[in-house]
Amino acid sequence: MQQEGLPGYRAGQLAGWLYARGVEDFGAMTDLGRPLRSALAARFHTRALEIEGVAQAADGTLKGALRAADGALIEAVLIPERRRTTLCVSTQVGCPLACAFCATGAMGLLRNLSTAEIVDQFCRMREALPPGRRITHVVFMGMGEPLLNLRNVLEALRTLLHPRAFALAPRRVTVSTAGVLPRIAELVSQSPVNLAVSLHATRDELRDVLVPLNRRYPIAALLEALRALPGLSRRRPVFFEYTLMDGVNDSPAEARRLAALLRGLPSKVNLIPMNPHPDAPYRPPSPEAAERFLGELTRRGLTVTLRRSRGADIEAACGQLAARGEPRLSAARGGPRPGVAGGPR
Ligand code: SAH
């Protein structure tokens, strides 16, 4: 607004309309004054993404395929639960990290998302929610590596947390990284949101294969950097994601090693059964192996959750986002049909 020669408080008014109230028509922003409204409408547009289609899983998870102005296709996922509704956002089109078990990694990186494209996932996806539901939590766990697009991610975080915009509490927002070590301290110092780290292995030989970034930032260095972070406590732990893969990293010995590695570090461990997809040879663990792994960790005093997989039947689960433009999504163009909500606007 200042660049436009307008008083800065106008930005707060605009944010209130666009983000808090979801009003995108400048003409309807009644406290802005008619000349300003038409000047804004002539100079700016309010949408960075359009919904290409929304697929609904049997468990209620909604996966949106979103089209950017240059044609790039990304995905965002809404996970309604009893008491919360979580939005999972993407930060890049594709991803350069090529984790061996992740469908997004198999795409390579096309480009970073802009701040507007990250924030717009919130605006577009909330329109797909049933009436009376609102987004309560946001996780940066969609396509891409947030810390390789940190500048735009930080700006998007400011908008998500800002009281005049989306006003989310910092504890309800989580940024996940595969371990881009030199950027972690910057994220934590610049934003009060939760940090999650994708660990998946306890030995470098294995993590080198699963998360190739480990060759640059091995486990010991990563954990040392995390221990050095200021302000960690039981109330502000580091979240660790650990995707369990059958016969690869799901043994009790591995669980014991994990507990030893995390000793003394305020942490919470999220176990995710591998979500299979055609680009990876890995399979989910047996339910017994998953339970045993969980047991080994809890017995050693760790706080652990075993994440129930959501939306796997529409490839909306962790590591299944590849924006392949499934037939299901393109079929939505013809109009709504069973199992498909929304459609083109
Ligand atoms: N690049 C960031 C953000 C992605 S978060 C990161 O790596 O943290 C997505 C999470 O799902 C990561 O923990 C990722 O390792 C995990 N994941 C990827 N593929 C998966 C799969 N097929 N099944 C289960 N989890 C997977």
Coordinates of C-alpha atoms and ligand atoms in Angstrom, one line a residue:
M1 CA 0.0 0.0 0.0
Q2 CA 2.9 2.3 0.8
Q3 CA 4.4 1.6 -2.6
E4 CA 1.1 2.7 -4.1
G5 CA 1.3 6.0 -2.1
L6 CA -1.4 4.9 0.3
P7 CA -1.4 4.8 4.1
G8 CA -0.1 1.6 5.6
Y9 CA -3.2 0.9 7.6
R10 CA -5.0 0.1 4.3
A11 CA -3.0 -3.1 4.2
G12 CA -4.7 -4.3 7.4
Q13 CA -8.1 -3.5 6.0
L14 CA -7.3 -5.4 2.8
A15 CA -5.9 -8.4 4.7
G16 CA -9.1 -8.5 6.7
W17 CA -11.2 -8.7 3.6
L18 CA -9.0 -11.1 1.6
Y19 CA -7.8 -13.5 4.3
A20 CA -10.0 -13.2 7.4
R21 CA -13.3 -12.8 5.5
G22 CA -12.4 -14.4 2.2
V23 CA -13.9 -11.5 0.2
E24 CA -11.9 -11.2 -3.1
D25 CA -14.0 -8.7 -5.0
F26 CA -12.5 -5.2 -4.4
G27 CA -15.9 -3.7 -5.2
A28 CA -17.3 -5.3 -2.0
M29 CA -14.6 -3.8 0.3
T30 CA -16.9 -1.1 1.6
D31 CA -14.5 0.6 4.0
L32 CA -12.0 1.4 1.3
G33 CA -13.8 4.2 -0.5
R34 CA -15.0 4.0 -4.1
P35 CA -11.9 5.5 -5.9
L36 CA -9.5 3.2 -4.1
R37 CA -11.7 0.2 -4.8
S38 CA -11.6 0.8 -8.5
A39 CA -7.9 1.7 -8.5
L40 CA -7.1 -1.6 -6.8
A41 CA -9.4 -3.5 -9.2
A42 CA -7.6 -2.0 -12.2
R43 CA -4.1 -2.8 -10.9
F44 CA -4.3 -6.0 -9.0
H45 CA -5.9 -9.5 -9.0
T46 CA -6.5 -11.6 -6.0
R47 CA -6.1 -15.2 -7.1
A48 CA -2.8 -16.9 -7.7
L49 CA -4.3 -20.4 -8.0
E50 CA -7.4 -21.9 -9.5
I51 CA -8.9 -25.3 -8.4
E52 CA -8.6 -27.8 -11.2
G53 CA -10.4 -30.5 -9.3
V54 CA -11.0 -31.9 -5.8
A55 CA -10.9 -35.6 -5.1
Q56 CA -12.5 -36.9 -1.9
A57 CA -11.2 -40.1 -0.1
A58 CA -13.4 -42.6 1.6
D59 CA -12.2 -41.2 5.0
G60 CA -13.2 -37.6 4.1
T61 CA -9.7 -36.4 3.1
L62 CA -9.8 -33.9 0.3
K63 CA -7.0 -33.5 -2.3
G64 CA -7.1 -30.4 -4.4
A65 CA -5.3 -30.1 -7.7
L66 CA -4.4 -26.4 -8.1
R67 CA -3.3 -24.7 -11.2
A68 CA -0.9 -21.7 -11.2
A69 CA -1.0 -18.9 -13.8
D70 CA 1.9 -20.4 -15.7
G71 CA 0.1 -23.8 -15.9
A72 CA 2.1 -25.5 -13.1
L73 CA 0.0 -28.0 -11.2
I74 CA 0.4 -28.5 -7.4
E75 CA -1.6 -30.3 -4.7
A76 CA -2.9 -29.4 -1.3
V77 CA -4.7 -31.8 1.1
L78 CA -7.4 -31.1 3.7
I79 CA -7.7 -33.6 6.5
P80 CA -10.9 -33.2 8.5
E81 CA -10.8 -34.9 11.9
R82 CA -13.2 -34.8 14.8
R83 CA -11.9 -31.7 16.5
R84 CA -9.5 -30.2 14.0
T85 CA -9.1 -29.6 10.2
T86 CA -5.6 -29.7 9.0
L87 CA -4.4 -28.2 5.7
C88 CA -1.3 -29.7 4.1
V89 CA 0.4 -27.2 1.8
S90 CA 3.0 -27.4 -0.9
T91 CA 6.0 -25.1 -1.2
Q92 CA 7.5 -26.1 -4.5
V93 CA 6.4 -27.5 -7.8
G94 CA 8.1 -30.9 -7.4
C95 CA 11.1 -31.2 -5.2
P96 CA 14.9 -31.5 -5.8
L97 CA 15.7 -33.8 -2.9
A98 CA 14.8 -37.1 -4.6
C99 CA 14.0 -39.1 -1.4
A100 CA 13.9 -42.7 -2.5
F101 CA 10.4 -43.5 -1.1
C102 CA 8.6 -40.2 -2.0
A103 CA 6.5 -39.7 -5.1
T104 CA 7.2 -35.9 -5.2
G105 CA 10.9 -36.6 -5.2
A106 CA 10.6 -38.7 -8.3
M107 CA 9.3 -35.6 -10.2
G108 CA 12.4 -33.4 -9.7
L109 CA 12.1 -29.7 -9.1
L110 CA 10.2 -27.4 -11.5
R111 CA 10.2 -24.2 -9.5
N112 CA 9.6 -22.6 -6.1
L113 CA 6.1 -21.4 -5.3
S114 CA 5.6 -17.7 -4.6
T115 CA 4.3 -16.4 -1.3
A116 CA 0.9 -15.8 -2.9
E117 CA 0.8 -19.3 -4.2
I118 CA 1.5 -20.8 -0.8
V119 CA -1.1 -18.5 0.9
D120 CA -3.7 -19.1 -1.8
Q121 CA -3.7 -22.8 -1.1
F122 CA -5.4 -21.8 2.2
C123 CA -8.0 -19.6 0.4
R124 CA -8.8 -22.1 -2.4
M125 CA -9.0 -25.2 -0.1
R126 CA -11.2 -23.6 2.5
E127 CA -13.8 -23.1 -0.2
A128 CA -13.9 -26.8 -0.7
L129 CA -14.8 -27.5 3.0
P130 CA -18.3 -28.4 4.0
P131 CA -20.2 -25.5 5.6
G132 CA -19.4 -25.0 9.3
R133 CA -15.8 -26.4 9.0
R134 CA -12.8 -24.2 9.1
I135 CA -9.1 -24.9 8.8
T136 CA -7.6 -25.0 12.3
H137 CA -4.0 -26.3 11.6
V138 CA -1.6 -26.0 8.7
V139 CA 1.3 -28.3 8.0
F140 CA 4.0 -27.5 5.4
M141 CA 4.2 -31.2 4.4
G142 CA 3.0 -31.2 0.8
M143 CA 5.1 -31.1 -2.3
G144 CA 8.6 -29.6 -2.0
E145 CA 11.2 -28.7 0.7
P146 CA 10.1 -25.6 2.6
L147 CA 13.6 -24.7 3.7
L148 CA 14.8 -24.4 0.0
N149 CA 12.1 -21.8 -0.5
L150 CA 12.6 -20.2 2.9
R151 CA 12.0 -16.6 2.0
N152 CA 8.6 -17.2 0.5
V153 CA 7.7 -19.7 3.3
L154 CA 8.6 -17.1 6.0
E155 CA 6.4 -14.5 4.3
A156 CA 3.5 -17.0 4.0
L157 CA 3.9 -17.9 7.7
R158 CA 3.7 -14.2 8.7
T159 CA 0.4 -14.0 6.8
L160 CA -1.0 -17.3 8.3
L161 CA -0.2 -16.0 11.8
H162 CA -1.1 -12.3 11.4
P163 CA -4.0 -11.3 13.6
R164 CA -5.6 -9.3 10.7
A165 CA -5.1 -12.1 8.2
F166 CA -5.6 -15.8 9.1
A167 CA -4.7 -15.4 12.8
L168 CA -3.5 -19.0 13.3
A169 CA -1.8 -19.8 16.6
P170 CA 1.9 -20.6 16.0
R171 CA 1.5 -24.0 17.8
R172 CA -1.0 -24.9 15.1
V173 CA 1.4 -24.5 12.2
T174 CA 4.2 -26.9 11.5
V175 CA 7.0 -26.7 8.9
S176 CA 8.7 -30.0 8.0
T177 CA 12.2 -30.3 6.6
A178 CA 14.2 -33.2 5.3
G179 CA 17.1 -31.6 7.2
V180 CA 18.5 -28.6 5.3
L181 CA 20.8 -28.0 8.2
P182 CA 22.0 -24.4 7.5
R183 CA 18.5 -23.0 7.3
I184 CA 17.0 -24.6 10.4
A185 CA 18.2 -22.0 12.9
E186 CA 16.9 -19.2 10.6
L187 CA 13.5 -20.7 10.4
V188 CA 13.3 -21.2 14.1
S189 CA 14.5 -17.7 14.9
Q190 CA 12.3 -16.0 12.3
S191 CA 9.0 -17.8 13.1
P192 CA 7.5 -19.3 16.3
V193 CA 5.9 -22.3 14.4
N194 CA 6.6 -25.9 15.1
L195 CA 9.6 -27.6 13.5
A196 CA 9.4 -31.1 12.1
V197 CA 12.3 -33.1 10.8
S198 CA 12.0 -36.1 8.5
L199 CA 14.5 -38.6 10.0
H200 CA 13.4 -42.1 8.8
A201 CA 16.7 -43.8 9.7
T202 CA 19.2 -44.1 12.5
R203 CA 22.3 -44.9 10.5
D204 CA 23.9 -42.8 7.8
E205 CA 24.3 -45.8 5.4
L206 CA 20.6 -46.2 5.3
R207 CA 19.6 -42.5 5.5
D208 CA 22.1 -41.8 2.7
V209 CA 19.9 -44.0 0.5
L210 CA 16.4 -42.9 1.7
V211 CA 17.2 -39.2 2.1
P212 CA 20.1 -38.4 -0.2
L213 CA 20.5 -35.0 1.4
N214 CA 22.0 -36.9 4.3
R215 CA 25.2 -37.2 2.4
R216 CA 25.6 -33.5 2.9
Y217 CA 24.1 -33.2 6.4
P218 CA 24.5 -36.5 8.2
I219 CA 22.5 -37.6 11.2
A220 CA 25.0 -36.6 13.9
A221 CA 25.5 -33.1 12.5
L222 CA 21.7 -32.7 12.1
L223 CA 20.9 -33.8 15.7
E224 CA 23.7 -31.6 17.0
A225 CA 22.3 -28.6 15.3
L226 CA 18.8 -29.4 16.6
R227 CA 20.2 -29.7 20.2
A228 CA 21.7 -26.3 19.9
L229 CA 18.4 -24.6 19.0
P230 CA 17.4 -22.0 21.5
G231 CA 14.0 -22.3 23.2
L232 CA 13.4 -26.0 22.9
S233 CA 11.3 -27.5 25.7
R234 CA 8.7 -30.1 26.4
R235 CA 6.2 -27.5 25.3
R236 CA 8.2 -26.7 22.2
P237 CA 9.7 -30.0 21.0
V238 CA 11.2 -31.0 17.7
F239 CA 8.8 -33.3 15.8
F240 CA 10.4 -36.2 14.1
E241 CA 8.8 -38.0 11.2
Y242 CA 9.8 -41.6 10.8
T243 CA 8.3 -43.4 7.9
L244 CA 8.2 -47.1 8.7
M245 CA 9.1 -49.4 5.7
D246 CA 8.8 -53.1 5.8
G247 CA 12.2 -54.8 6.5
V248 CA 14.1 -51.6 5.9
N249 CA 13.9 -49.5 9.1
D250 CA 11.2 -51.1 11.2
S251 CA 13.2 -53.5 13.4
P252 CA 13.2 -53.3 17.2
A253 CA 16.9 -52.7 17.1
E254 CA 16.3 -49.6 14.9
A255 CA 13.7 -48.4 17.4
R256 CA 16.2 -48.7 20.3
R257 CA 18.8 -46.8 18.3
L258 CA 16.3 -44.1 17.6
A259 CA 15.5 -43.7 21.3
A260 CA 19.2 -43.5 22.1
L261 CA 19.8 -40.9 19.4
L262 CA 17.0 -38.6 20.7
R263 CA 17.8 -39.0 24.4
G264 CA 17.8 -35.6 26.1
L265 CA 16.4 -33.7 23.1
P266 CA 12.8 -32.5 23.6
S267 CA 11.0 -34.3 20.9
K268 CA 7.9 -36.0 19.6
V269 CA 8.1 -38.9 17.2
N270 CA 5.5 -39.3 14.4
L271 CA 5.6 -42.8 13.0
I272 CA 4.1 -42.9 9.5
P273 CA 3.5 -46.3 7.8
M274 CA 4.9 -46.2 4.3
N275 CA 2.3 -45.2 1.8
P276 CA 3.1 -47.3 -1.3
H277 CA 3.1 -45.8 -4.8
P278 CA 4.4 -46.9 -8.2
D279 CA 7.7 -44.9 -8.0
A280 CA 9.1 -46.7 -5.0
P281 CA 9.9 -50.3 -4.1
Y282 CA 9.1 -49.9 -0.3
R283 CA 6.1 -51.4 1.5
P284 CA 4.3 -50.5 4.7
P285 CA 5.4 -52.5 7.9
S286 CA 3.2 -55.3 9.2
P287 CA 0.8 -53.9 11.9
E288 CA 2.8 -56.0 14.5
A289 CA 6.1 -54.5 13.5
A290 CA 4.6 -51.0 13.7
E291 CA 3.2 -51.7 17.2
R292 CA 6.5 -53.2 18.4
F293 CA 8.4 -50.2 17.1
L294 CA 6.0 -47.9 18.9
G295 CA 6.3 -49.9 22.1
E296 CA 10.1 -49.9 22.1
L297 CA 10.0 -46.1 21.9
T298 CA 7.3 -45.4 24.5
R299 CA 9.0 -47.8 26.9
R300 CA 12.0 -45.6 26.6
G301 CA 10.1 -42.5 27.6
L302 CA 9.5 -41.0 24.1
T303 CA 6.3 -39.4 23.1
V304 CA 5.2 -41.2 20.0
T305 CA 2.2 -41.3 17.7
L306 CA 1.5 -43.8 15.0
R307 CA -0.1 -41.7 12.2
R308 CA -3.1 -43.2 10.7
S309 CA -2.8 -42.9 6.9
R310 CA -5.4 -40.6 5.4
G311 CA -6.5 -40.3 1.9
A312 CA -4.4 -43.1 0.5
D313 CA -7.1 -44.3 -1.9
I314 CA -6.8 -41.0 -3.8
E315 CA -3.0 -40.7 -3.5
A316 CA -3.4 -37.9 -1.0
A317 CA -1.3 -39.5 1.8
C318 CA 2.3 -38.5 2.8
G319 CA 4.7 -38.9 -0.1
Q320 CA 2.0 -39.6 -2.7
L321 CA 1.6 -36.1 -4.0
A322 CA 2.9 -36.0 -7.6
A323 CA 0.2 -33.9 -9.4
R324 CA -0.1 -36.5 -12.1
G325 CA -3.5 -35.1 -13.0
E326 CA -5.2 -38.4 -12.5
P327 CA -8.2 -39.3 -14.6
R328 CA -10.3 -38.8 -11.5
L329 CA -9.3 -35.2 -11.3
S330 CA -9.7 -34.4 -15.0
A331 CA -13.1 -36.1 -14.9
A332 CA -14.1 -33.4 -12.3
R333 CA -14.0 -30.9 -15.2
G334 CA -17.2 -32.4 -16.5
G335 CA -19.0 -31.4 -13.3
P336 CA -19.4 -32.9 -9.9
R337 CA -20.1 -36.7 -9.6
P338 CA -20.0 -39.1 -6.8
G339 CA -16.7 -39.0 -4.9
V340 CA -15.7 -35.7 -6.5
A341 CA -16.4 -32.4 -5.0
G342 CA -15.9 -29.0 -6.5
G343 CA -14.6 -28.5 -10.0
P344 CA -13.7 -25.6 -12.1
R345 CA -14.6 -22.1 -11.1
Ligands
SAH1 N1 10.4 -32.0 2.2 C1 9.8 -31.8 3.5 C2 8.4 -31.7 3.5 C3 7.6 -32.9 3.0 S1 6.8 -33.6 4.4 C4 10.3 -33.0 4.4 O1 10.9 -33.9 3.8 O2 10.1 -33.0 5.6 C5 6.3 -35.1 3.8 C6 6.6 -36.2 4.8 O3 6.2 -37.5 4.2 C7 8.1 -36.3 4.9 O4 8.4 -36.8 6.2 C8 8.4 -37.4 4.0 O5 9.7 -38.0 4.2 C9 7.3 -38.4 4.2 N2 7.0 -39.3 3.1 C10 7.5 -39.2 1.8 N3 7.1 -40.2 1.0 C11 6.3 -41.0 1.9 C12 5.6 -42.2 1.7 N4 5.6 -42.8 0.5 N5 5.0 -42.8 2.7 C13 5.0 -42.2 3.9 N6 5.7 -41.0 4.2 C14 6.3 -40.4 3.2

